[in-house]
Coordinates of C-alpha atoms in Angstrom, one line a residue:
X1291 CA 29.5 -44.5 22.1
X1292 CA 25.9 -45.6 22.7
X1293 CA 23.1 -43.2 23.5
X1294 CA 23.0 -44.6 27.1
X1295 CA 26.7 -44.0 27.5
X1296 CA 26.3 -40.4 26.3
X1297 CA 23.5 -39.9 28.8
X1298 CA 25.7 -41.4 31.6
X1299 CA 28.4 -38.9 30.7
X1300 CA 25.9 -36.1 30.8
X1301 CA 24.7 -37.3 34.3
X1302 CA 28.3 -37.5 35.6
X1303 CA 28.9 -34.0 34.4
X1304 CA 25.7 -32.8 36.2
X1305 CA 26.9 -34.5 39.4
X1306 CA 30.3 -32.8 39.2
X1307 CA 29.2 -29.4 38.0
X1308 CA 25.9 -28.8 39.7
X1309 CA 26.1 -31.0 42.8
X1310 CA 29.8 -30.9 43.6
X1311 CA 29.9 -34.7 43.7
X1312 CA 32.5 -37.0 42.1
X1313 CA 30.3 -39.9 40.9
X1314 CA 30.9 -43.6 41.4
X1315 CA 30.6 -44.4 37.7
X1316 CA 29.7 -48.0 38.3
X1317 CA 26.8 -47.0 40.6
X1318 CA 25.7 -44.2 38.2
X1319 CA 25.6 -46.7 35.3
X1320 CA 23.5 -49.2 37.4
X1321 CA 21.1 -46.5 38.5
X1322 CA 20.8 -45.3 34.9
X1323 CA 20.1 -48.8 33.7
X1324 CA 17.6 -49.2 36.5
X1325 CA 15.6 -46.1 35.2
X1326 CA 14.9 -48.2 32.1
X1327 CA 13.6 -46.6 28.9
X1328 CA 12.4 -43.4 30.8
X1329 CA 15.9 -41.9 30.3
X1330 CA 15.2 -41.6 26.5
X1331 CA 11.9 -39.7 27.0
X1332 CA 12.4 -35.9 27.6
X1333 CA 9.6 -35.6 30.1
X1334 CA 10.2 -38.8 32.0
X1335 CA 14.0 -38.3 32.1
X1336 CA 13.6 -35.3 34.4
X1337 CA 12.1 -34.8 37.9
X1338 CA 10.0 -31.7 38.4
X1339 CA 11.3 -30.7 41.8
X1340 CA 8.6 -28.1 42.5
X1341 CA 5.6 -30.5 41.8
X1342 CA 4.5 -32.4 44.9
X1343 CA 2.9 -35.2 42.8
X1344 CA 6.3 -35.8 41.1
X1345 CA 8.1 -35.9 44.5
X1346 CA 5.5 -38.3 45.8
X1347 CA 6.1 -40.6 42.8
X1348 CA 9.9 -40.5 43.5
X1349 CA 9.2 -41.3 47.1
X1350 CA 6.7 -44.2 46.5
X1351 CA 8.3 -45.8 43.4
X1352 CA 11.9 -45.3 44.1
X1353 CA 12.5 -44.9 47.8
X1354 CA 9.9 -47.3 49.1
X1355 CA 9.5 -49.8 46.3
X1356 CA 13.1 -49.9 44.9
X1357 CA 15.2 -49.1 47.9
X1358 CA 12.9 -50.8 50.4
X1359 CA 12.7 -47.8 52.8
X1360 CA 9.9 -47.4 55.3
X1361 CA 7.6 -44.4 54.7
X1362 CA 8.3 -41.5 57.0
X1363 CA 9.2 -37.9 57.3
X1364 CA 12.9 -38.8 56.8
X1365 CA 12.1 -39.7 53.2
X1366 CA 10.6 -36.2 52.5
X1367 CA 13.6 -34.7 54.2
X1368 CA 16.0 -36.8 52.1
X1369 CA 14.2 -35.7 48.9
X1370 CA 14.4 -32.1 50.0
X1371 CA 18.1 -32.4 50.7
X1372 CA 18.8 -33.8 47.3
X1373 CA 16.7 -31.1 45.6
X1374 CA 18.6 -28.5 47.5
X1375 CA 22.0 -30.1 46.5
X1376 CA 21.0 -30.3 42.9
X1377 CA 19.9 -26.7 43.0
X1378 CA 16.3 -25.7 43.2
X1379 CA 16.7 -23.1 40.4
X1380 CA 18.2 -25.8 38.1
X1381 CA 15.3 -26.5 35.8
X1382 CA 16.5 -29.9 34.4
X1383 CA 17.0 -32.3 37.2
X1384 CA 17.8 -35.6 35.6
X1385 CA 15.9 -38.6 37.1
X1386 CA 19.1 -40.8 37.1
X1387 CA 21.0 -38.1 39.0
X1388 CA 18.3 -37.6 41.5
X1389 CA 18.0 -41.4 42.1
X1390 CA 21.8 -41.6 42.4
X1391 CA 21.9 -38.9 45.0
X1392 CA 19.0 -40.4 46.9
X1393 CA 20.7 -43.9 46.9
X1394 CA 23.9 -42.3 48.3
X1395 CA 22.0 -40.1 50.8
X1396 CA 20.1 -43.1 52.3
X1397 CA 23.3 -45.3 52.0
X1398 CA 21.4 -47.8 49.8
X1399 CA 24.1 -48.3 47.1
X1400 CA 24.0 -52.0 47.9
X1401 CA 20.6 -52.3 46.2
X1402 CA 22.5 -52.0 42.9
X1403 CA 25.2 -54.6 43.7

């Protein structure tokens, strides 16, 4: 099993155990691949849910640039809902899991087809 496959399994476990979501493994794989080499860097692989600068990066680089959403309060509300679902006290929020949850939240799974 490759390192990426191991990480995808870890992300799937997080979705099931911490978020109560049964992941679409095809979508999770595509989201993970879309994250690029950042998944192999301990710092870049996670999202600091309590740091506004980090949340702004998620909003600008993922929601607006990748998913093509228009900037607005609904984006912040979506990020907030995902952080709540993942568990604010959960220290390690994997970027691929956050992006997966955001893509599903905004019904933008088609971006990965």
